[in-house]
Coordinates of N, CA, C and O in Angstrom, one line a residue:
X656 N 197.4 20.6 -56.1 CA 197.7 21.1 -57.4 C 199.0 20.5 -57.9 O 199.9 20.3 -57.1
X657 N 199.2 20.0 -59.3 CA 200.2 19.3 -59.5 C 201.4 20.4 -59.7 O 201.3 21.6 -59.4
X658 N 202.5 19.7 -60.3 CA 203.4 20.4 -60.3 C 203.1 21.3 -61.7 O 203.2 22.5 -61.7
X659 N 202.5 20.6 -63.0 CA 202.2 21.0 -64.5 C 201.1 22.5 -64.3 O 201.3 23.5 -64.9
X660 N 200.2 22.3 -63.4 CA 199.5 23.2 -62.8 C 200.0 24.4 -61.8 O 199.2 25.3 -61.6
X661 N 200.9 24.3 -61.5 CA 201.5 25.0 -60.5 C 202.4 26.5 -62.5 O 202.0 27.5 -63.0
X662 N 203.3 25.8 -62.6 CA 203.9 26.3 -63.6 C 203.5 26.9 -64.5 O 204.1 27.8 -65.0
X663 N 201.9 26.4 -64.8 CA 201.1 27.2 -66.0 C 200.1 28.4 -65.0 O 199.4 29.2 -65.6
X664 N 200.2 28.3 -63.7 CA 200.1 29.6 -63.1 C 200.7 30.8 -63.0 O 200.3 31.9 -62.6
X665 N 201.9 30.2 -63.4 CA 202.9 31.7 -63.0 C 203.3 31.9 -64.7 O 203.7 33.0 -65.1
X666 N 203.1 30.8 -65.6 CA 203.4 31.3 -67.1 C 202.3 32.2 -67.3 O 202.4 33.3 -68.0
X667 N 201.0 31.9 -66.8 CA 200.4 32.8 -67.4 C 199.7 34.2 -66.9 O 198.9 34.9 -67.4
X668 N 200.5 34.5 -65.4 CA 200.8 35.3 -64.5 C 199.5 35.2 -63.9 O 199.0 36.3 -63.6
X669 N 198.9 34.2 -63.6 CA 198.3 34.0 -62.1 C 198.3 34.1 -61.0 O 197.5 34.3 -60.1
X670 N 200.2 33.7 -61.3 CA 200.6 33.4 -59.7 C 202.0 34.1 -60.0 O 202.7 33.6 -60.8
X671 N 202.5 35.3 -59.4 CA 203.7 36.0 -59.7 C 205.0 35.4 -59.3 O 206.1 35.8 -59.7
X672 N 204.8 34.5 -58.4 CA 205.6 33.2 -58.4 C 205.3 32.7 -57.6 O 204.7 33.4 -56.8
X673 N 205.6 31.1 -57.2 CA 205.5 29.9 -56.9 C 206.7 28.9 -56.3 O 207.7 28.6 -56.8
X674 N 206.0 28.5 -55.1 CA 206.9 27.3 -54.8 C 206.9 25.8 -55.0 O 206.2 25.2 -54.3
X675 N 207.7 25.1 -55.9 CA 207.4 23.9 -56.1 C 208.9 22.9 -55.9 O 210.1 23.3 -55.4
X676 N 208.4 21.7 -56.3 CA 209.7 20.5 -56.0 C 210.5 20.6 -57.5 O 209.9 20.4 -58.6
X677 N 211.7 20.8 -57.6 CA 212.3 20.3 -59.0 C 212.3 19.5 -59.3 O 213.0 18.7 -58.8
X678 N 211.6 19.1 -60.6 CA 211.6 17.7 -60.8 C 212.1 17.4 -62.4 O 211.9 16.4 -63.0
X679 N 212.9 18.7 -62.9 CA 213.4 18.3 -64.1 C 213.6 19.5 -64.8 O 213.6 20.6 -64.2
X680 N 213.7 19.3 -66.3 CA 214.6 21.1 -66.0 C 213.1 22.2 -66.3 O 211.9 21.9 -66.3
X681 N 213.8 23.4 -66.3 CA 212.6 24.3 -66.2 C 212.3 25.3 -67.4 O 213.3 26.0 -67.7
X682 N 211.2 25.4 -68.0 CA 211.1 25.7 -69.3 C 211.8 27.4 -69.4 O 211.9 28.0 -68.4
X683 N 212.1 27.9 -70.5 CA 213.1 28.6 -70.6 C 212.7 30.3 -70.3 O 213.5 31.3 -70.2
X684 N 210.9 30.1 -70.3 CA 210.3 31.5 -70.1 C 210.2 31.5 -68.6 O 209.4 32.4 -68.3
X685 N 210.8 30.8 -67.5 CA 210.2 30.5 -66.2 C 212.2 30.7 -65.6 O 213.2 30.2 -66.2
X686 N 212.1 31.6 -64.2 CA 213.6 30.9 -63.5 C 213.1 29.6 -62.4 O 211.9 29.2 -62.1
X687 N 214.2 29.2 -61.9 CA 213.7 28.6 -61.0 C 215.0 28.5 -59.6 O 215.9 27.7 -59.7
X688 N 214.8 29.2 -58.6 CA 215.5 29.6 -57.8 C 215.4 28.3 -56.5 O 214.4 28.0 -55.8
X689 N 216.8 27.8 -56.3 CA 217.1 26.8 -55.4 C 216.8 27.2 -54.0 O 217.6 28.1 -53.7
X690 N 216.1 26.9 -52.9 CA 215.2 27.2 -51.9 C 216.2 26.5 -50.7 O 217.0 27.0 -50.0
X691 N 215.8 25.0 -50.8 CA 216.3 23.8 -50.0 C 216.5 22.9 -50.3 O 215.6 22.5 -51.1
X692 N 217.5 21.9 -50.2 CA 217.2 20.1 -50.1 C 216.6 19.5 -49.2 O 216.8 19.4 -48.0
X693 N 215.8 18.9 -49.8 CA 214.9 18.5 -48.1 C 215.3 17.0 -48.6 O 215.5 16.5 -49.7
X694 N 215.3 16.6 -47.6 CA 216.0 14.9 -47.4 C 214.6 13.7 -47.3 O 213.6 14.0 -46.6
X695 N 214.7 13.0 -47.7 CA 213.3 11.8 -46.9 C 213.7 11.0 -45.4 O 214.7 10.5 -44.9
X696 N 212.7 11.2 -45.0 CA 212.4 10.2 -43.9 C 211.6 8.9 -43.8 O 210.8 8.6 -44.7
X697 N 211.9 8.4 -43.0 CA 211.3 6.7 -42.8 C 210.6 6.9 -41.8 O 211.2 7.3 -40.8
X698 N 208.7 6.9 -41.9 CA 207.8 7.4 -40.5 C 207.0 6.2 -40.2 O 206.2 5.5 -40.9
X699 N 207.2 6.1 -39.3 CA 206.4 4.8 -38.2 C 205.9 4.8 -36.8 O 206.6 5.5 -36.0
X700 N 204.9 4.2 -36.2 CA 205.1 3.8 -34.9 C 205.9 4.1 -34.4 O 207.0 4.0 -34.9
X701 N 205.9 4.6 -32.9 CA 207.4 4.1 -32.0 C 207.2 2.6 -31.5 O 208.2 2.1 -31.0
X702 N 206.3 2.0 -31.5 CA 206.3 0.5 -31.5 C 207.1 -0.2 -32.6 O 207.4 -1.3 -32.3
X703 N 207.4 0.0 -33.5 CA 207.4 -0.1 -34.7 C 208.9 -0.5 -34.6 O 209.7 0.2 -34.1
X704 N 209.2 -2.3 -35.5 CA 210.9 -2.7 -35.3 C 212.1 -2.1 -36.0 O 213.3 -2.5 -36.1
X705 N 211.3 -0.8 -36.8 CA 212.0 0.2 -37.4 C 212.2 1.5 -37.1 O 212.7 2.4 -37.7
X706 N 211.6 1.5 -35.6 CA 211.3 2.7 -35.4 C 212.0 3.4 -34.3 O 211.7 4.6 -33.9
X707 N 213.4 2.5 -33.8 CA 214.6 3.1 -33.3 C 215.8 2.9 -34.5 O 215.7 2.4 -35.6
X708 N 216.9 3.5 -33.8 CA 217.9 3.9 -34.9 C 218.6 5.3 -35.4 O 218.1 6.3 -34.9
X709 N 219.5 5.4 -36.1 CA 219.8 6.5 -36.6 C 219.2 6.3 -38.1 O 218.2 5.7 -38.4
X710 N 220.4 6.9 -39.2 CA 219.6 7.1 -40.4 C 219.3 5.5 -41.1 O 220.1 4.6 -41.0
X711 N 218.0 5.6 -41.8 CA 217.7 4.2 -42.4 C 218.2 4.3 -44.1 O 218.3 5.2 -45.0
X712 N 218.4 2.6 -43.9 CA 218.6 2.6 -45.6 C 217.4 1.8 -46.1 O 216.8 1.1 -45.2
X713 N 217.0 1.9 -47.1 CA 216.5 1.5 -48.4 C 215.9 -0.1 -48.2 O 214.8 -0.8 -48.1
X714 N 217.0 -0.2 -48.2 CA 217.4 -1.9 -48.0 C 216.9 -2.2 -46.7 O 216.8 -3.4 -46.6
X715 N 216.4 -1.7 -45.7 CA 215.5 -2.2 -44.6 C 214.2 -2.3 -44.5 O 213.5 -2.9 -43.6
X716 N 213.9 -1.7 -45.5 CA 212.0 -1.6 -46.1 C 212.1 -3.4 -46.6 O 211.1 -4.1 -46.2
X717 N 212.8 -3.8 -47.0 CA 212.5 -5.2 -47.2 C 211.2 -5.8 -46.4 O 210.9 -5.5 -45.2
X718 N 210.5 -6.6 -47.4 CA 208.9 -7.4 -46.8 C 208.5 -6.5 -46.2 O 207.9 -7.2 -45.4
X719 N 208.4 -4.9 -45.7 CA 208.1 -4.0 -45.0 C 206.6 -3.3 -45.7 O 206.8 -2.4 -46.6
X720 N 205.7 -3.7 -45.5 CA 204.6 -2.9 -45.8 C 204.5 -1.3 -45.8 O 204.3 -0.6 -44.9
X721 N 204.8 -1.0 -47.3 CA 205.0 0.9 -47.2 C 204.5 1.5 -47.9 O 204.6 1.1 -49.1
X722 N 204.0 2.4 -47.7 CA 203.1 3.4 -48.2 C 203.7 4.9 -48.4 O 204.4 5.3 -47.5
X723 N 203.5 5.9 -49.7 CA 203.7 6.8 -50.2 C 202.9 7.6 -50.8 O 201.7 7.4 -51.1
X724 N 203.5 8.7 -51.1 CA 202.6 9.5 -51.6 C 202.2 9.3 -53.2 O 202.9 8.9 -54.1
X725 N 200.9 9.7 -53.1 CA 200.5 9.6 -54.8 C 201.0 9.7 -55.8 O 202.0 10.4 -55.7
X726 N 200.7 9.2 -57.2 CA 201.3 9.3 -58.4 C 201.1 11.4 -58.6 O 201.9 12.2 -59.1
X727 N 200.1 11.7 -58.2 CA 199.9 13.1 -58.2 C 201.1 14.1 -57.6 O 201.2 15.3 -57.9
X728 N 201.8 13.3 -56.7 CA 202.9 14.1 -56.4 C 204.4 13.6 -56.8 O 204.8 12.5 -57.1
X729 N 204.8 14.5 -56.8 CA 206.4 15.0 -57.5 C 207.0 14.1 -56.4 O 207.8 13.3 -56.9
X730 N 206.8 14.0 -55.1 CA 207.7 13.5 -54.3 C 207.4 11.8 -54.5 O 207.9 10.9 -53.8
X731 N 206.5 11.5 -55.4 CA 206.1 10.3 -55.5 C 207.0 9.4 -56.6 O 207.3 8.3 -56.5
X732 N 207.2 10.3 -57.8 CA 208.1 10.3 -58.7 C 209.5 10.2 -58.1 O 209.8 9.0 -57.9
X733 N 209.9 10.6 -57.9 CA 211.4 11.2 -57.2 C 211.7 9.8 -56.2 O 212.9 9.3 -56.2
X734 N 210.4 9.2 -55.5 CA 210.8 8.2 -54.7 C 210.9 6.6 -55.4 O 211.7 5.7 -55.3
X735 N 209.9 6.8 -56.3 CA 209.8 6.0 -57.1 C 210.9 5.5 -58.3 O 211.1 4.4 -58.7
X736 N 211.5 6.5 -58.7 CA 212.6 6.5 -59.5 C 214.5 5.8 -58.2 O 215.6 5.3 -58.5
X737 N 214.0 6.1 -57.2 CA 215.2 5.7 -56.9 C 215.1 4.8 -55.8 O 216.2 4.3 -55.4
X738 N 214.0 4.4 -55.1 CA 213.7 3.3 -54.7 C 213.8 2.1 -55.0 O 214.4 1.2 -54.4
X739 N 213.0 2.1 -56.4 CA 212.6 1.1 -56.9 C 213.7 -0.2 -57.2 O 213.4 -1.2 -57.8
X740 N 214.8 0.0 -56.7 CA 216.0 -1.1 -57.2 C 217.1 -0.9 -55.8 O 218.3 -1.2 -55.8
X741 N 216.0 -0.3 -54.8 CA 216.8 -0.3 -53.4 C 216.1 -0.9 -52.9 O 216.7 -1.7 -52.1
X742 N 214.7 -1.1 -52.9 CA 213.6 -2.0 -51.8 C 213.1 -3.1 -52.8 O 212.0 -3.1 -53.2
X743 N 213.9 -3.9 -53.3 CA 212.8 -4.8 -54.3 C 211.8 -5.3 -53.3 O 210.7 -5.4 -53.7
X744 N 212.0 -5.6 -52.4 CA 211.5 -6.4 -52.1 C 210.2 -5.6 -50.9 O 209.3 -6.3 -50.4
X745 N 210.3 -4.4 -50.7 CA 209.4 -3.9 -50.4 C 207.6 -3.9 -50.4 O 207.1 -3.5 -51.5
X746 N 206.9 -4.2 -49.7 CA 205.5 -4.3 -50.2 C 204.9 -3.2 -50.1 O 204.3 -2.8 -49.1
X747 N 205.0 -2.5 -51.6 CA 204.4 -1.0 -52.0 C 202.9 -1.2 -51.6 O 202.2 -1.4 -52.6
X748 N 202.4 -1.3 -50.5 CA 200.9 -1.7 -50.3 C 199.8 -0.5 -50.4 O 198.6 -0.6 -50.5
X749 N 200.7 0.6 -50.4 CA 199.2 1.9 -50.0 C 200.0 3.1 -50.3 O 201.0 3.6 -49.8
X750 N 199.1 3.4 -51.4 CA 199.3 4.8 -52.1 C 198.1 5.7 -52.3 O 197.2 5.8 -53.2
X751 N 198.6 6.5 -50.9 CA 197.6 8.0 -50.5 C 198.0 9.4 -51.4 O 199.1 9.7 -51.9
X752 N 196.5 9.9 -51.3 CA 196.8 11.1 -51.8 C 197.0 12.5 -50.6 O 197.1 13.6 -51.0
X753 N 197.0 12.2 -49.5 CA 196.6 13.1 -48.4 C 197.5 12.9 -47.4 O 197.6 11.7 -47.1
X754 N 198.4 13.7 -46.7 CA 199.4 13.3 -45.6 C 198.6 12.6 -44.7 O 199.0 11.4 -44.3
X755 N 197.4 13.3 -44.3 CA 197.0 13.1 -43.4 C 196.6 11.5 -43.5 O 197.1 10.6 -42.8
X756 N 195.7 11.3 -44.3 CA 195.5 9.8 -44.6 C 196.9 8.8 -44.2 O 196.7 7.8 -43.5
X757 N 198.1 9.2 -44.7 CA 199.4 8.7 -44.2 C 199.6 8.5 -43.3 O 199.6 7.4 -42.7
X758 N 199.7 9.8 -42.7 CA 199.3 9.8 -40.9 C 198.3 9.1 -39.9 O 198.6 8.8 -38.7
X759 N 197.3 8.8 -40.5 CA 196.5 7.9 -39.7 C 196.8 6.3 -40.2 O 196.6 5.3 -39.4
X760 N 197.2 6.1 -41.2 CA 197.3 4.6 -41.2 C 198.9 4.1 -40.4 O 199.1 3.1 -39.8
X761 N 199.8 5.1 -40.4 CA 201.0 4.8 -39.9 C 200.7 5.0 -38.1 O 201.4 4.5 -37.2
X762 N 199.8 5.8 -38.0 CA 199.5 5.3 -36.6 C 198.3 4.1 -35.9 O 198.3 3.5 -34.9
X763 N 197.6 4.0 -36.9 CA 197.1 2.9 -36.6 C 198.4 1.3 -36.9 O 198.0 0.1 -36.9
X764 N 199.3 1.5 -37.1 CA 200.3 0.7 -37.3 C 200.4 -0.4 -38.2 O 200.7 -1.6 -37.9
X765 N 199.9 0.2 -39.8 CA 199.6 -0.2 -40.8 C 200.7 -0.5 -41.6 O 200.6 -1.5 -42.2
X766 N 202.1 0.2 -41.8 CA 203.1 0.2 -42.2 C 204.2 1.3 -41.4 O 204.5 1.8 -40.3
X767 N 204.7 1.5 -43.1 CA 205.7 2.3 -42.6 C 205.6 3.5 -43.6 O 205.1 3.2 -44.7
X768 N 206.1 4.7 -43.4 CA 205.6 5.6 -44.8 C 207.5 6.4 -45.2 O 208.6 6.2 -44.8
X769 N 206.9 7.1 -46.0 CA 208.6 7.6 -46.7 C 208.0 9.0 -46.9 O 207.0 9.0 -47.6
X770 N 208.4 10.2 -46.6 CA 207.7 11.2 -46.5 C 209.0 12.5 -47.0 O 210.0 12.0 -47.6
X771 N 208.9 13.6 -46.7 CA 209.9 14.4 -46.8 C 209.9 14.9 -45.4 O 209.0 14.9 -44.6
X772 N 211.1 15.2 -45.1 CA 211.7 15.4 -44.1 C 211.1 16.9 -43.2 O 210.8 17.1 -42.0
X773 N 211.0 17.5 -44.4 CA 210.2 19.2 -43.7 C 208.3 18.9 -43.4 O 207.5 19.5 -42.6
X774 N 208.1 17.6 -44.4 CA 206.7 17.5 -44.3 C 206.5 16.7 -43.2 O 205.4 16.3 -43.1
X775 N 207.2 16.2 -42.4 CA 207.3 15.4 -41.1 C 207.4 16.5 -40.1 O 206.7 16.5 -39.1
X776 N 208.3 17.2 -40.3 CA 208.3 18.2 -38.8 C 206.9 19.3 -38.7 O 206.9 20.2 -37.9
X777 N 205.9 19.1 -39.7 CA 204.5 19.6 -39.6 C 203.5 18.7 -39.3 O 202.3 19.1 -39.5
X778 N 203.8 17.3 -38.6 CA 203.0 16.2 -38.1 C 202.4 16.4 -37.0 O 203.2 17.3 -36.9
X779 N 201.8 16.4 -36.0 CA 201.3 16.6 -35.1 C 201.0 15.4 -34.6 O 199.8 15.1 -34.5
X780 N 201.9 14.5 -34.2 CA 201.4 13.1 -33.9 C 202.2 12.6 -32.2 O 203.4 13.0 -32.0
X781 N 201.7 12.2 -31.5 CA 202.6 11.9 -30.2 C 203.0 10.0 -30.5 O 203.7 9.4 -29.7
X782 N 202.4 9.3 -31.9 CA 203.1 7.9 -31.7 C 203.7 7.6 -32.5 O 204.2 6.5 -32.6
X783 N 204.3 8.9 -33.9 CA 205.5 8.3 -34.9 C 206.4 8.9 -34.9 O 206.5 10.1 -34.6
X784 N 207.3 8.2 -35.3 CA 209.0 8.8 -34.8 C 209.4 8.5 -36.3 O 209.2 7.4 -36.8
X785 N 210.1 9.7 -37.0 CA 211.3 9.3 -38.4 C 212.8 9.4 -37.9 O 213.5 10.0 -37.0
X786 N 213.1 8.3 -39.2 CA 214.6 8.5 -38.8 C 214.8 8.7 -40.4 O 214.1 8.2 -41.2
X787 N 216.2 9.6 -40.9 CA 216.5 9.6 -42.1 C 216.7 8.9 -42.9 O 217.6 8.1 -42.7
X788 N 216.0 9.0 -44.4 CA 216.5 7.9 -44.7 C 217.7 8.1 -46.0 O 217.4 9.0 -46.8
X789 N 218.9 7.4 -46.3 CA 219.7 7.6 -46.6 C 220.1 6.7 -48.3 O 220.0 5.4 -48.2
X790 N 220.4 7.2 -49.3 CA 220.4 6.7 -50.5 C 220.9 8.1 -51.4 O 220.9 9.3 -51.0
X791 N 221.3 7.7 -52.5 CA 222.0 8.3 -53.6 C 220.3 9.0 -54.5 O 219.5 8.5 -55.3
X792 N 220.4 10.1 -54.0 CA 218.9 10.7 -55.0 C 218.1 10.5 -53.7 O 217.1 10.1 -54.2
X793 N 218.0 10.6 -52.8 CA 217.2 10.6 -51.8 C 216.9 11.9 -50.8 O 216.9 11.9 -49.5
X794 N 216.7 13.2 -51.9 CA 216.0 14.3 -51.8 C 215.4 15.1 -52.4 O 215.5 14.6 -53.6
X795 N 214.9 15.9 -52.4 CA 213.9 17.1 -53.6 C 214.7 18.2 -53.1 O 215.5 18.3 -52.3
X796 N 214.2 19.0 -54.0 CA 214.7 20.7 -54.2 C 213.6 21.3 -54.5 O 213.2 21.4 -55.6
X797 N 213.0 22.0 -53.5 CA 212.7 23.0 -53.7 C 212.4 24.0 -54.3 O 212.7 24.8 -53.4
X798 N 212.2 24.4 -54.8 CA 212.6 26.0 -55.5 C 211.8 26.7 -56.0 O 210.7 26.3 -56.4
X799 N 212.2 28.3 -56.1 CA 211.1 29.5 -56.4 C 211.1 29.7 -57.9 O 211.8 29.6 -58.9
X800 N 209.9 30.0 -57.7 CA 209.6 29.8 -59.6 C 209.1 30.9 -59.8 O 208.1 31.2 -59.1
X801 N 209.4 31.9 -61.0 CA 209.0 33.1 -61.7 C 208.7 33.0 -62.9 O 208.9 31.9 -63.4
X802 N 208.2 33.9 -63.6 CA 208.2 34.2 -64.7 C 209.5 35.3 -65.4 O 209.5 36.6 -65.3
X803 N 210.5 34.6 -66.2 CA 211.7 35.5 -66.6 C 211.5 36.6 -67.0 O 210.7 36.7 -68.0
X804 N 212.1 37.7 -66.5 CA 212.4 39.1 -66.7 C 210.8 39.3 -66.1 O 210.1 39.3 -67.1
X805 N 210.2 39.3 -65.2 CA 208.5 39.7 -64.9 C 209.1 40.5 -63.5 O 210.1 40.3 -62.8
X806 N 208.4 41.3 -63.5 CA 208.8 42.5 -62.0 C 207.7 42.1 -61.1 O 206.6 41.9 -61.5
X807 N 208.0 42.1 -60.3 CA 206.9 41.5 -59.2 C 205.7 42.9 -58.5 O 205.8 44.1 -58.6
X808 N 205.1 42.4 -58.0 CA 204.1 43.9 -57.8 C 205.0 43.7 -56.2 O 205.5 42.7 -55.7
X809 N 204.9 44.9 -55.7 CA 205.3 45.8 -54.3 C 204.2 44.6 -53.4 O 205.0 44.1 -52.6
X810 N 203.3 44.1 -53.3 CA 202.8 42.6 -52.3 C 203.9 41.4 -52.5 O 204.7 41.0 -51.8
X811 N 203.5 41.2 -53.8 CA 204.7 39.8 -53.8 C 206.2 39.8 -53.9 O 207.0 38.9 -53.8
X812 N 206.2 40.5 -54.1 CA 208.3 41.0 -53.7 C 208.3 41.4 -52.2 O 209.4 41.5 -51.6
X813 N 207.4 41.5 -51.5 CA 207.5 41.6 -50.0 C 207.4 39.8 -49.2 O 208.2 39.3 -48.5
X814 N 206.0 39.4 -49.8 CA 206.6 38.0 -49.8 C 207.8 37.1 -50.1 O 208.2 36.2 -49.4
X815 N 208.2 37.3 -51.3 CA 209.2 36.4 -51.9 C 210.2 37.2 -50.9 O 211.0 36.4 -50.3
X816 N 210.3 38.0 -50.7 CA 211.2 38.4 -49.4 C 211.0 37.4 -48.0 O 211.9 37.2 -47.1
X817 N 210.2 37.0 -47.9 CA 209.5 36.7 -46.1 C 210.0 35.3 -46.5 O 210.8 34.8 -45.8
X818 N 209.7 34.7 -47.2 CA 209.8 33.2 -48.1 C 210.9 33.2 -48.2 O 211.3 32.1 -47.7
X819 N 211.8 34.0 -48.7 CA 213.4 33.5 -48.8 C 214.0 33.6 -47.4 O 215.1 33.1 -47.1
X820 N 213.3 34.3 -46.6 CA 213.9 34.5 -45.3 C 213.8 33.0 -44.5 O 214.6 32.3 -44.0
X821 N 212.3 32.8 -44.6 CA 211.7 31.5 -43.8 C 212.6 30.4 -44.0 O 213.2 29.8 -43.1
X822 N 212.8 30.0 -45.2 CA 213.5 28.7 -46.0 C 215.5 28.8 -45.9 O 216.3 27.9 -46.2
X823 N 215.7 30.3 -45.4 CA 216.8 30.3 -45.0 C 217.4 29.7 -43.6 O 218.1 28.8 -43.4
X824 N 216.7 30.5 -42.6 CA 215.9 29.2 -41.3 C 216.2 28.2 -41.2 O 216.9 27.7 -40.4
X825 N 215.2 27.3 -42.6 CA 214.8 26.6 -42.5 C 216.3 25.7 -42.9 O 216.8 24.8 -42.2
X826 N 216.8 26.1 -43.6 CA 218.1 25.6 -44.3 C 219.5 25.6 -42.9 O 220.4 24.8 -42.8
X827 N 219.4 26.4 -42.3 CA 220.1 26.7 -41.2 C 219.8 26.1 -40.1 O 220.5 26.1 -39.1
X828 N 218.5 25.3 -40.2 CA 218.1 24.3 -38.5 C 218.4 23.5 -39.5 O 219.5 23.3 -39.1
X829 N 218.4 22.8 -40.4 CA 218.4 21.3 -40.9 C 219.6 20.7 -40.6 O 219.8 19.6 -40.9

C-alpha cells in the first residue's frame, strides 16, 4: 500500500490511524506523531568484500552492483534523493518490489542491497550480514498518523497504546 493510500485511509476514517514513513509534510486535517528513526543498512553475503566492517559509507557502493527497494516505496524515494550524488558510480542494477525478492538475490550473491535497519532485524537469513550505513539524510521517520481532533474507538486507542509501547523498545534497543 503506498504511502498516498495509506493517508486517504485514515482521512476518510477507514483506518483510525496508521503507521507510515515521513516523507514530507503532513496535510493539515491529519497529525502525524514521530515513532522512530530508523537508520539504513548495507545487506550482503558474508562472503561478500563488503561484508566485514563497521559502519559503511556511500562512497563504497562504487561499481558495486545494488539493488533497492521500488519506486512504490517511500524508502525508495528517501534513498534515492540522497544517494544519488554519494554512489555516482554505483550500478543501480535491481529494483524489487518485495523484501523477500531482495533477500533471495542478495543471497544468491547478486549484489549488495540498502534496506532499513528495523526491516533487516526481520530477515531470517543465516548468509547476510548489514553494517550501517552512514550519510547526511540517511534515515526515515516513522510515524503515527490520525485524523485531527478524531477520538479513537476503545479497540484502537488500546492499540495505539501497544504500538507506542513496542516502538518505544524498539527506540530503546537501537
Amino acid at each position: 500500500v503506498s504511502e498516498q493510500e495509506i493517508m486517504s485511509y485514515v482521512r476518510r476514517g477507514e483506518a483510525e490511524f496508521a503507521i507510515d514513513m515521513r516523507t514530507g509534510d503532513i496535510d493539515a486535517d491529519l497529525t502525524a506523531m514521530p515513532l522512530l528513526e530508523d537508520g539504513f543498512v548495507l545487506a550482503c553475503r558474508d562472503d561478500h568484500p563488503l561484508a566485514r566492517g563497521g559502519p559503511a559509507d556511500a562512497g563504497e557502493l562504487g561499481g558495486m552492483p545494488l539493488m533497492i527497494l521500488g519506486a512504490r516505496s517511500g524508502t525508495s524515494r528517501v534513498l534515492q534523493a540522497h544517494l544519488t550524488n554519494r554512489a555516482k558510480t554505483a550500478k543501480w542494477l535491481y529494483e524489487v518490489q518485495h523484501l523477500s525478492t531482495m533477500v533471495g538475490f542478495l543471497e544468491a550473491g547478486m549484489g549488495v542491497g540498502i534496506v532499513p535497519r528495523m526491516v533487516m532485524r526481520g530477515v531470517a537469513s543465516r548468509r547476510l550480514v548489514s553494517r550501517p550505513l552512514v550519510g547526511p539524510g540517511l534515515a526515515r521517520t516513522l510515524v503515527l498518523v490520525e485524523r485531527r481532533g478524531a477520538t479513537l474507538s476503545p479497540a484502537a486507542d488500546k492499540l495505539k497504546q501497544m504500538v507506542l509501547a513496542e516502538f518505544e523498545e524498539l527506540a530503546a534497543a537501537a
